[in-house]
Amino acid sequence: MEALRLVLLYVHLIGFALLLGGAIAQYVSGRLRINAAMLWGSVIGLLTGIGLSAPLREGDEPAPAKLVTKLVLALLIFVMVFFSRKRAEVNRGHFLALVGLTLVNAAVAVFWR
């Protein structure tokens, strides 16, 4: 089971890299829109995050409050990306909120013990 958990974690990190990397690429280009990397990153992050919340560890399970917080953040990110993906350009505040929620989600994963 540990091997499965590590594979899920690895794919989860790839989803995070796609989401944040795609957002940074769009921000640097000056045209704020949702690209394919951001969409796939949010989908991968949400699905693998759900997989990681399964009891795959032996006795060292994360706190339920942490799991719920991360799930809510991941759902918010996915909804913000999914429903804005076809727009030619998204609002600057919407885009920055998306990046901010992505960073907060990563911070919850790292600092909440």
Short mmCIF file of N, CA, C and O in Angstrom, two decimals:
data_model
loop_
_atom_site.label_atom_id
_atom_site.label_comp_id
_atom_site.label_asym_id
_atom_site.label_seq_id
_atom_site.Cartn_x
_atom_site.Cartn_y
_atom_site.Cartn_z
N MET A 1 0.81 -1.20 0.00
CA MET A 1 0.00 0.00 0.00
C MET A 1 0.85 1.26 0.00
O MET A 1 0.43 2.27 -0.52
N GLU A 2 2.02 1.19 0.58
CA GLU A 2 2.90 2.36 0.62
C GLU A 2 3.33 2.76 -0.78
O GLU A 2 3.42 3.95 -1.09
N ALA A 3 3.57 1.77 -1.64
CA ALA A 3 3.96 2.08 -3.02
C ALA A 3 2.83 2.81 -3.75
O ALA A 3 3.07 3.78 -4.48
N LEU A 4 1.59 2.38 -3.54
CA LEU A 4 0.44 3.05 -4.15
C LEU A 4 0.32 4.49 -3.65
O LEU A 4 0.07 5.40 -4.42
N ARG A 5 0.49 4.67 -2.35
CA ARG A 5 0.42 6.01 -1.79
C ARG A 5 1.49 6.92 -2.38
O ARG A 5 1.24 8.07 -2.72
N LEU A 6 2.69 6.40 -2.55
CA LEU A 6 3.78 7.20 -3.11
C LEU A 6 3.53 7.55 -4.57
O LEU A 6 3.83 8.66 -5.01
N VAL A 7 2.97 6.62 -5.33
CA VAL A 7 2.63 6.91 -6.73
C VAL A 7 1.55 7.98 -6.80
O VAL A 7 1.64 8.92 -7.60
N LEU A 8 0.53 7.87 -5.97
CA LEU A 8 -0.51 8.89 -5.92
C LEU A 8 0.06 10.25 -5.53
O LEU A 8 -0.32 11.28 -6.10
N LEU A 9 0.96 10.26 -4.56
CA LEU A 9 1.58 11.51 -4.14
C LEU A 9 2.40 12.12 -5.28
O LEU A 9 2.36 13.34 -5.50
N TYR A 10 3.12 11.30 -6.00
CA TYR A 10 3.93 11.76 -7.13
C TYR A 10 3.05 12.39 -8.21
O TYR A 10 3.32 13.49 -8.70
N VAL A 11 1.96 11.71 -8.57
CA VAL A 11 1.04 12.24 -9.58
C VAL A 11 0.35 13.50 -9.06
O VAL A 11 0.11 14.45 -9.81
N HIS A 12 0.05 13.54 -7.76
CA HIS A 12 -0.55 14.72 -7.15
C HIS A 12 0.38 15.93 -7.29
O HIS A 12 -0.07 17.03 -7.61
N LEU A 13 1.66 15.72 -7.07
CA LEU A 13 2.63 16.81 -7.22
C LEU A 13 2.77 17.25 -8.67
O LEU A 13 2.97 18.44 -8.95
N ILE A 14 2.63 16.32 -9.60
CA ILE A 14 2.64 16.69 -11.02
C ILE A 14 1.43 17.57 -11.34
O ILE A 14 1.53 18.56 -12.06
N GLY A 15 0.27 17.24 -10.78
CA GLY A 15 -0.92 18.07 -10.96
C GLY A 15 -0.72 19.47 -10.41
O GLY A 15 -1.11 20.46 -11.03
N PHE A 16 -0.10 19.56 -9.23
CA PHE A 16 0.20 20.87 -8.65
C PHE A 16 1.13 21.67 -9.56
O PHE A 16 0.93 22.86 -9.80
N ALA A 17 2.16 21.00 -10.09
CA ALA A 17 3.10 21.67 -10.98
C ALA A 17 2.41 22.15 -12.25
O ALA A 17 2.70 23.27 -12.73
N LEU A 18 1.53 21.35 -12.81
CA LEU A 18 0.79 21.77 -14.00
C LEU A 18 -0.08 22.99 -13.71
O LEU A 18 -0.10 23.94 -14.49
N LEU A 19 -0.79 22.96 -12.60
CA LEU A 19 -1.68 24.05 -12.24
C LEU A 19 -0.92 25.34 -12.00
O LEU A 19 -1.22 26.38 -12.59
N LEU A 20 0.08 25.29 -11.16
CA LEU A 20 0.82 26.49 -10.83
C LEU A 20 1.70 26.95 -11.99
O LEU A 20 1.78 28.14 -12.29
N GLY A 21 2.34 26.00 -12.67
CA GLY A 21 3.18 26.35 -13.82
C GLY A 21 2.37 26.97 -14.95
O GLY A 21 2.79 27.94 -15.58
N GLY A 22 1.19 26.41 -15.23
CA GLY A 22 0.31 26.97 -16.25
C GLY A 22 -0.15 28.37 -15.89
O GLY A 22 -0.23 29.26 -16.75
N ALA A 23 -0.44 28.59 -14.62
CA ALA A 23 -0.87 29.92 -14.17
C ALA A 23 0.26 30.93 -14.29
O ALA A 23 0.05 32.06 -14.74
N ILE A 24 1.45 30.53 -13.91
CA ILE A 24 2.60 31.44 -14.01
C ILE A 24 2.88 31.76 -15.47
O ILE A 24 3.17 32.91 -15.82
N ALA A 25 2.81 30.77 -16.34
CA ALA A 25 3.03 31.00 -17.77
C ALA A 25 2.01 31.99 -18.33
O ALA A 25 2.36 32.89 -19.11
N GLN A 26 0.76 31.86 -17.95
CA GLN A 26 -0.26 32.80 -18.42
C GLN A 26 -0.04 34.19 -17.85
O GLN A 26 -0.22 35.18 -18.53
N TYR A 27 0.35 34.27 -16.59
CA TYR A 27 0.59 35.57 -15.96
C TYR A 27 1.74 36.29 -16.64
O TYR A 27 1.68 37.49 -16.89
N VAL A 28 2.81 35.58 -16.94
CA VAL A 28 3.98 36.18 -17.57
C VAL A 28 3.65 36.62 -19.00
O VAL A 28 4.15 37.64 -19.47
N SER A 29 2.79 35.87 -19.68
CA SER A 29 2.44 36.22 -21.05
C SER A 29 1.60 37.49 -21.12
O SER A 29 1.51 38.11 -22.17
N GLY A 30 0.97 37.86 -20.00
CA GLY A 30 0.17 39.08 -19.97
C GLY A 30 -1.29 38.86 -20.30
O GLY A 30 -2.11 39.74 -20.09
N ARG A 31 -1.64 37.72 -20.83
CA ARG A 31 -3.04 37.41 -21.15
C ARG A 31 -3.55 36.41 -20.12
O ARG A 31 -3.16 35.24 -20.12
N LEU A 32 -4.42 36.85 -19.25
CA LEU A 32 -4.90 36.00 -18.15
C LEU A 32 -6.07 35.15 -18.64
O LEU A 32 -7.18 35.63 -18.80
N ARG A 33 -5.78 33.92 -18.90
CA ARG A 33 -6.80 32.96 -19.31
C ARG A 33 -6.46 31.60 -18.72
O ARG A 33 -5.36 31.37 -18.25
N ILE A 34 -7.42 30.70 -18.76
CA ILE A 34 -7.23 29.35 -18.24
C ILE A 34 -6.71 28.49 -19.39
O ILE A 34 -7.36 28.37 -20.43
N ASN A 35 -5.53 27.91 -19.21
CA ASN A 35 -4.97 27.06 -20.27
C ASN A 35 -5.18 25.58 -19.92
O ASN A 35 -5.66 25.24 -18.85
N ALA A 36 -4.81 24.73 -20.86
CA ALA A 36 -5.03 23.29 -20.68
C ALA A 36 -4.24 22.72 -19.50
O ALA A 36 -4.73 21.83 -18.79
N ALA A 37 -3.04 23.24 -19.28
CA ALA A 37 -2.24 22.76 -18.15
C ALA A 37 -2.94 23.04 -16.82
O ALA A 37 -2.94 22.20 -15.91
N MET A 38 -3.56 24.20 -16.71
CA MET A 38 -4.27 24.54 -15.48
C MET A 38 -5.48 23.64 -15.29
O MET A 38 -5.75 23.18 -14.17
N LEU A 39 -6.21 23.38 -16.37
CA LEU A 39 -7.39 22.51 -16.27
C LEU A 39 -6.98 21.10 -15.86
O LEU A 39 -7.54 20.53 -14.91
N TRP A 40 -6.00 20.52 -16.55
CA TRP A 40 -5.58 19.17 -16.21
C TRP A 40 -4.93 19.11 -14.84
O TRP A 40 -5.09 18.12 -14.12
N GLY A 41 -4.20 20.14 -14.46
CA GLY A 41 -3.61 20.17 -13.13
C GLY A 41 -4.65 20.15 -12.03
O GLY A 41 -4.50 19.46 -11.02
N SER A 42 -5.74 20.90 -12.24
CA SER A 42 -6.80 20.92 -11.22
C SER A 42 -7.53 19.58 -11.15
O SER A 42 -7.87 19.11 -10.07
N VAL A 43 -7.74 18.95 -12.30
CA VAL A 43 -8.41 17.64 -12.32
C VAL A 43 -7.53 16.59 -11.66
O VAL A 43 -7.99 15.82 -10.80
N ILE A 44 -6.26 16.56 -12.04
CA ILE A 44 -5.33 15.59 -11.47
C ILE A 44 -5.18 15.80 -9.96
O ILE A 44 -5.20 14.85 -9.18
N GLY A 45 -5.05 17.05 -9.55
CA GLY A 45 -4.91 17.34 -8.12
C GLY A 45 -6.12 16.91 -7.32
O GLY A 45 -5.99 16.34 -6.23
N LEU A 46 -7.31 17.17 -7.85
CA LEU A 46 -8.53 16.80 -7.14
C LEU A 46 -8.67 15.28 -7.04
O LEU A 46 -8.90 14.74 -5.95
N LEU A 47 -8.49 14.58 -8.15
CA LEU A 47 -8.68 13.13 -8.14
C LEU A 47 -7.62 12.40 -7.31
O LEU A 47 -7.95 11.50 -6.54
N THR A 48 -6.36 12.79 -7.46
CA THR A 48 -5.33 12.12 -6.67
C THR A 48 -5.41 12.52 -5.20
O THR A 48 -5.06 11.73 -4.33
N GLY A 49 -5.88 13.73 -4.93
CA GLY A 49 -6.08 14.13 -3.53
C GLY A 49 -7.14 13.29 -2.86
O GLY A 49 -7.00 12.89 -1.70
N ILE A 50 -8.21 12.99 -3.59
CA ILE A 50 -9.24 12.10 -3.05
C ILE A 50 -8.65 10.71 -2.82
O ILE A 50 -8.90 10.08 -1.79
N GLY A 51 -7.83 10.25 -3.75
CA GLY A 51 -7.17 8.95 -3.58
C GLY A 51 -6.23 8.93 -2.39
O GLY A 51 -6.15 7.95 -1.67
N LEU A 52 -5.53 10.03 -2.19
CA LEU A 52 -4.60 10.11 -1.05
C LEU A 52 -5.31 10.17 0.29
O LEU A 52 -4.72 9.86 1.32
N SER A 53 -6.56 10.60 0.29
CA SER A 53 -7.29 10.68 1.56
C SER A 53 -7.76 9.31 2.04
O SER A 53 -8.20 9.17 3.17
N ALA A 54 -7.66 8.30 1.18
CA ALA A 54 -8.03 6.94 1.59
C ALA A 54 -7.04 6.44 2.64
O ALA A 54 -5.88 6.86 2.65
N PRO A 55 -7.47 5.58 3.50
CA PRO A 55 -6.57 5.09 4.57
C PRO A 55 -5.52 4.13 4.03
O PRO A 55 -5.65 2.92 4.11
N LEU A 56 -4.44 4.68 3.47
CA LEU A 56 -3.38 3.87 2.90
C LEU A 56 -2.17 3.75 3.82
O LEU A 56 -1.25 3.02 3.53
N ARG A 57 -2.16 4.51 4.91
CA ARG A 57 -1.03 4.46 5.83
C ARG A 57 -1.33 3.49 6.96
O ARG A 57 -2.47 3.17 7.23
N GLU A 58 -0.30 3.13 7.64
CA GLU A 58 -0.47 2.24 8.78
C GLU A 58 -0.42 3.04 10.07
O GLU A 58 0.64 3.27 10.61
N GLY A 59 -1.56 3.54 10.53
CA GLY A 59 -1.64 4.22 11.80
C GLY A 59 -1.37 5.71 11.79
O GLY A 59 -1.71 6.39 12.73
N ASP A 60 -0.77 6.25 10.74
CA ASP A 60 -0.42 7.67 10.70
C ASP A 60 -1.32 8.40 9.71
O ASP A 60 -0.89 8.85 8.67
N GLU A 61 -2.60 8.50 10.05
CA GLU A 61 -3.58 9.14 9.17
C GLU A 61 -3.62 10.64 9.43
O GLU A 61 -3.50 11.09 10.57
N PRO A 62 -3.81 11.44 8.37
CA PRO A 62 -3.96 12.89 8.57
C PRO A 62 -5.28 13.21 9.28
O PRO A 62 -6.23 12.42 9.24
N ALA A 63 -5.32 14.37 9.89
CA ALA A 63 -6.51 14.79 10.62
C ALA A 63 -7.68 14.99 9.65
O ALA A 63 -7.49 15.52 8.56
N PRO A 64 -8.89 14.58 10.04
CA PRO A 64 -10.05 14.77 9.17
C PRO A 64 -10.29 16.24 8.81
O PRO A 64 -10.71 16.55 7.70
N ALA A 65 -10.01 17.15 9.73
CA ALA A 65 -10.19 18.57 9.45
C ALA A 65 -9.25 19.03 8.33
O ALA A 65 -9.63 19.83 7.47
N LYS A 66 -8.05 18.51 8.32
CA LYS A 66 -7.10 18.84 7.26
C LYS A 66 -7.60 18.31 5.92
O LYS A 66 -7.53 19.00 4.90
N LEU A 67 -8.09 17.09 5.91
CA LEU A 67 -8.59 16.50 4.67
C LEU A 67 -9.78 17.28 4.12
O LEU A 67 -9.87 17.52 2.92
N VAL A 68 -10.69 17.69 4.98
CA VAL A 68 -11.86 18.46 4.55
C VAL A 68 -11.42 19.82 4.03
O VAL A 68 -11.92 20.29 3.00
N THR A 69 -10.48 20.46 4.72
CA THR A 69 -9.98 21.77 4.27
C THR A 69 -9.36 21.66 2.89
O THR A 69 -9.63 22.46 1.99
N LYS A 70 -8.52 20.64 2.69
CA LYS A 70 -7.88 20.46 1.38
C LYS A 70 -8.90 20.12 0.30
O LYS A 70 -8.78 20.57 -0.83
N LEU A 71 -9.92 19.33 0.64
CA LEU A 71 -10.95 18.99 -0.33
C LEU A 71 -11.74 20.23 -0.75
O LEU A 71 -11.99 20.44 -1.94
N VAL A 72 -12.10 21.07 0.21
CA VAL A 72 -12.84 22.29 -0.11
C VAL A 72 -12.00 23.21 -1.00
O VAL A 72 -12.48 23.75 -2.00
N LEU A 73 -10.72 23.37 -0.66
CA LEU A 73 -9.84 24.20 -1.48
C LEU A 73 -9.69 23.63 -2.89
O LEU A 73 -9.75 24.36 -3.88
N ALA A 74 -9.51 22.31 -3.00
CA ALA A 74 -9.35 21.68 -4.31
C ALA A 74 -10.62 21.81 -5.14
O ALA A 74 -10.56 22.05 -6.35
N LEU A 75 -11.77 21.68 -4.50
CA LEU A 75 -13.04 21.86 -5.22
C LEU A 75 -13.21 23.30 -5.70
O LEU A 75 -13.67 23.54 -6.82
N LEU A 76 -12.86 24.26 -4.85
CA LEU A 76 -12.93 25.67 -5.25
C LEU A 76 -12.03 25.94 -6.44
O LEU A 76 -12.43 26.61 -7.40
N ILE A 77 -10.82 25.42 -6.40
CA ILE A 77 -9.88 25.61 -7.50
C ILE A 77 -10.43 24.98 -8.77
O ILE A 77 -10.42 25.60 -9.84
N PHE A 78 -10.91 23.76 -8.67
CA PHE A 78 -11.45 23.07 -9.85
C PHE A 78 -12.62 23.84 -10.45
O PHE A 78 -12.70 24.02 -11.67
N VAL A 79 -13.55 24.30 -9.61
CA VAL A 79 -14.72 25.03 -10.11
C VAL A 79 -14.28 26.34 -10.77
O VAL A 79 -14.79 26.70 -11.84
N MET A 80 -13.34 27.04 -10.15
CA MET A 80 -12.86 28.30 -10.74
C MET A 80 -12.19 28.08 -12.09
O MET A 80 -12.32 28.91 -12.99
N VAL A 81 -11.48 26.98 -12.23
CA VAL A 81 -10.81 26.68 -13.50
C VAL A 81 -11.82 26.17 -14.52
O VAL A 81 -11.86 26.65 -15.66
N PHE A 82 -12.66 25.23 -14.12
CA PHE A 82 -13.55 24.57 -15.07
C PHE A 82 -14.55 25.54 -15.70
O PHE A 82 -14.76 25.52 -16.92
N PHE A 83 -15.18 26.38 -14.90
CA PHE A 83 -16.20 27.26 -15.44
C PHE A 83 -15.64 28.51 -16.12
O PHE A 83 -16.39 29.27 -16.71
N SER A 84 -14.34 28.72 -16.05
CA SER A 84 -13.71 29.87 -16.71
C SER A 84 -12.84 29.45 -17.89
O SER A 84 -12.23 30.28 -18.53
N ARG A 85 -12.79 28.17 -18.19
CA ARG A 85 -11.84 27.67 -19.17
C ARG A 85 -12.11 28.13 -20.59
O ARG A 85 -11.19 28.22 -21.39
N LYS A 86 -13.34 28.46 -20.94
CA LYS A 86 -13.67 28.83 -22.32
C LYS A 86 -13.66 30.34 -22.54
O LYS A 86 -13.87 30.78 -23.66
N ARG A 87 -13.44 31.10 -21.51
CA ARG A 87 -13.39 32.55 -21.67
C ARG A 87 -12.10 32.96 -22.35
O ARG A 87 -11.04 32.38 -22.12
N ALA A 88 -12.18 33.99 -23.17
CA ALA A 88 -10.98 34.50 -23.85
C ALA A 88 -10.01 35.09 -22.84
O ALA A 88 -8.79 34.96 -23.00
N GLU A 89 -10.54 35.71 -21.82
CA GLU A 89 -9.72 36.26 -20.74
C GLU A 89 -10.53 36.26 -19.46
O GLU A 89 -11.73 36.47 -19.48
N VAL A 90 -9.86 36.01 -18.33
CA VAL A 90 -10.55 36.03 -17.04
C VAL A 90 -10.14 37.29 -16.28
O VAL A 90 -9.10 37.90 -16.55
N ASN A 91 -10.97 37.65 -15.35
CA ASN A 91 -10.72 38.82 -14.51
C ASN A 91 -9.42 38.62 -13.73
O ASN A 91 -9.11 37.52 -13.28
N ARG A 92 -8.68 39.70 -13.55
CA ARG A 92 -7.40 39.64 -12.84
C ARG A 92 -7.58 39.13 -11.41
O ARG A 92 -6.80 38.31 -10.92
N GLY A 93 -8.61 39.60 -10.72
CA GLY A 93 -8.87 39.15 -9.36
C GLY A 93 -9.18 37.67 -9.29
O GLY A 93 -8.72 36.97 -8.39
N HIS A 94 -9.95 37.19 -10.25
CA HIS A 94 -10.28 35.77 -10.33
C HIS A 94 -9.01 34.94 -10.52
O HIS A 94 -8.81 33.93 -9.85
N PHE A 95 -8.16 35.39 -11.42
CA PHE A 95 -6.93 34.67 -11.73
C PHE A 95 -5.99 34.65 -10.52
O PHE A 95 -5.45 33.61 -10.16
N LEU A 96 -5.83 35.79 -9.88
CA LEU A 96 -4.95 35.86 -8.72
C LEU A 96 -5.51 35.07 -7.54
O LEU A 96 -4.76 34.47 -6.76
N ALA A 97 -6.84 35.05 -7.40
CA ALA A 97 -7.46 34.23 -6.35
C ALA A 97 -7.20 32.75 -6.61
O ALA A 97 -6.94 31.98 -5.67
N LEU A 98 -7.23 32.35 -7.87
CA LEU A 98 -6.94 30.97 -8.24
C LEU A 98 -5.51 30.59 -7.85
O LEU A 98 -5.27 29.55 -7.26
N VAL A 99 -4.57 31.46 -8.17
CA VAL A 99 -3.17 31.22 -7.80
C VAL A 99 -3.02 31.20 -6.28
O VAL A 99 -2.34 30.35 -5.72
N GLY A 100 -3.67 32.14 -5.61
CA GLY A 100 -3.60 32.20 -4.15
C GLY A 100 -4.16 30.96 -3.48
O GLY A 100 -3.56 30.41 -2.54
N LEU A 101 -5.31 30.48 -3.97
CA LEU A 101 -5.89 29.26 -3.40
C LEU A 101 -4.99 28.05 -3.64
O LEU A 101 -4.89 27.16 -2.79
N THR A 102 -4.34 28.02 -4.80
CA THR A 102 -3.40 26.92 -5.09
C THR A 102 -2.25 26.94 -4.09
O THR A 102 -1.86 25.89 -3.56
N LEU A 103 -1.72 28.11 -3.82
CA LEU A 103 -0.61 28.22 -2.86
C LEU A 103 -1.06 27.93 -1.43
O LEU A 103 -0.33 27.31 -0.66
N VAL A 104 -2.26 28.35 -1.09
CA VAL A 104 -2.80 28.05 0.25
C VAL A 104 -3.01 26.55 0.42
O VAL A 104 -2.71 25.98 1.47
N ASN A 105 -3.50 25.89 -0.63
CA ASN A 105 -3.69 24.45 -0.57
C ASN A 105 -2.37 23.73 -0.35
O ASN A 105 -2.28 22.78 0.44
N ALA A 106 -1.33 24.17 -1.02
CA ALA A 106 0.00 23.57 -0.82
C ALA A 106 0.50 23.86 0.59
O ALA A 106 1.11 23.00 1.23
N ALA A 107 0.25 25.06 1.10
CA ALA A 107 0.69 25.41 2.45
C ALA A 107 -0.02 24.56 3.50
O ALA A 107 0.60 24.12 4.47
N VAL A 108 -1.31 24.29 3.30
CA VAL A 108 -2.03 23.43 4.23
C VAL A 108 -1.41 22.04 4.24
O VAL A 108 -1.22 21.44 5.30
N ALA A 109 -1.04 21.54 3.07
CA ALA A 109 -0.44 20.21 2.98
C ALA A 109 0.89 20.14 3.72
O ALA A 109 1.20 19.16 4.37
N VAL A 110 1.67 21.20 3.61
CA VAL A 110 3.02 21.18 4.16
C VAL A 110 3.05 21.51 5.66
O VAL A 110 3.72 20.83 6.44
N PHE A 111 2.32 22.55 6.04
CA PHE A 111 2.48 23.08 7.41
C PHE A 111 1.48 22.54 8.43
O PHE A 111 1.73 22.67 9.62
N TRP A 112 0.37 21.97 8.01
CA TRP A 112 -0.62 21.45 8.95
C TRP A 112 -0.20 20.04 9.34
O TRP A 112 -0.26 19.12 8.56
N ARG A 113 0.21 19.86 10.58
CA ARG A 113 0.66 18.54 11.07
C ARG A 113 -0.26 18.03 12.12
O ARG A 113 -0.68 18.49 13.03
#
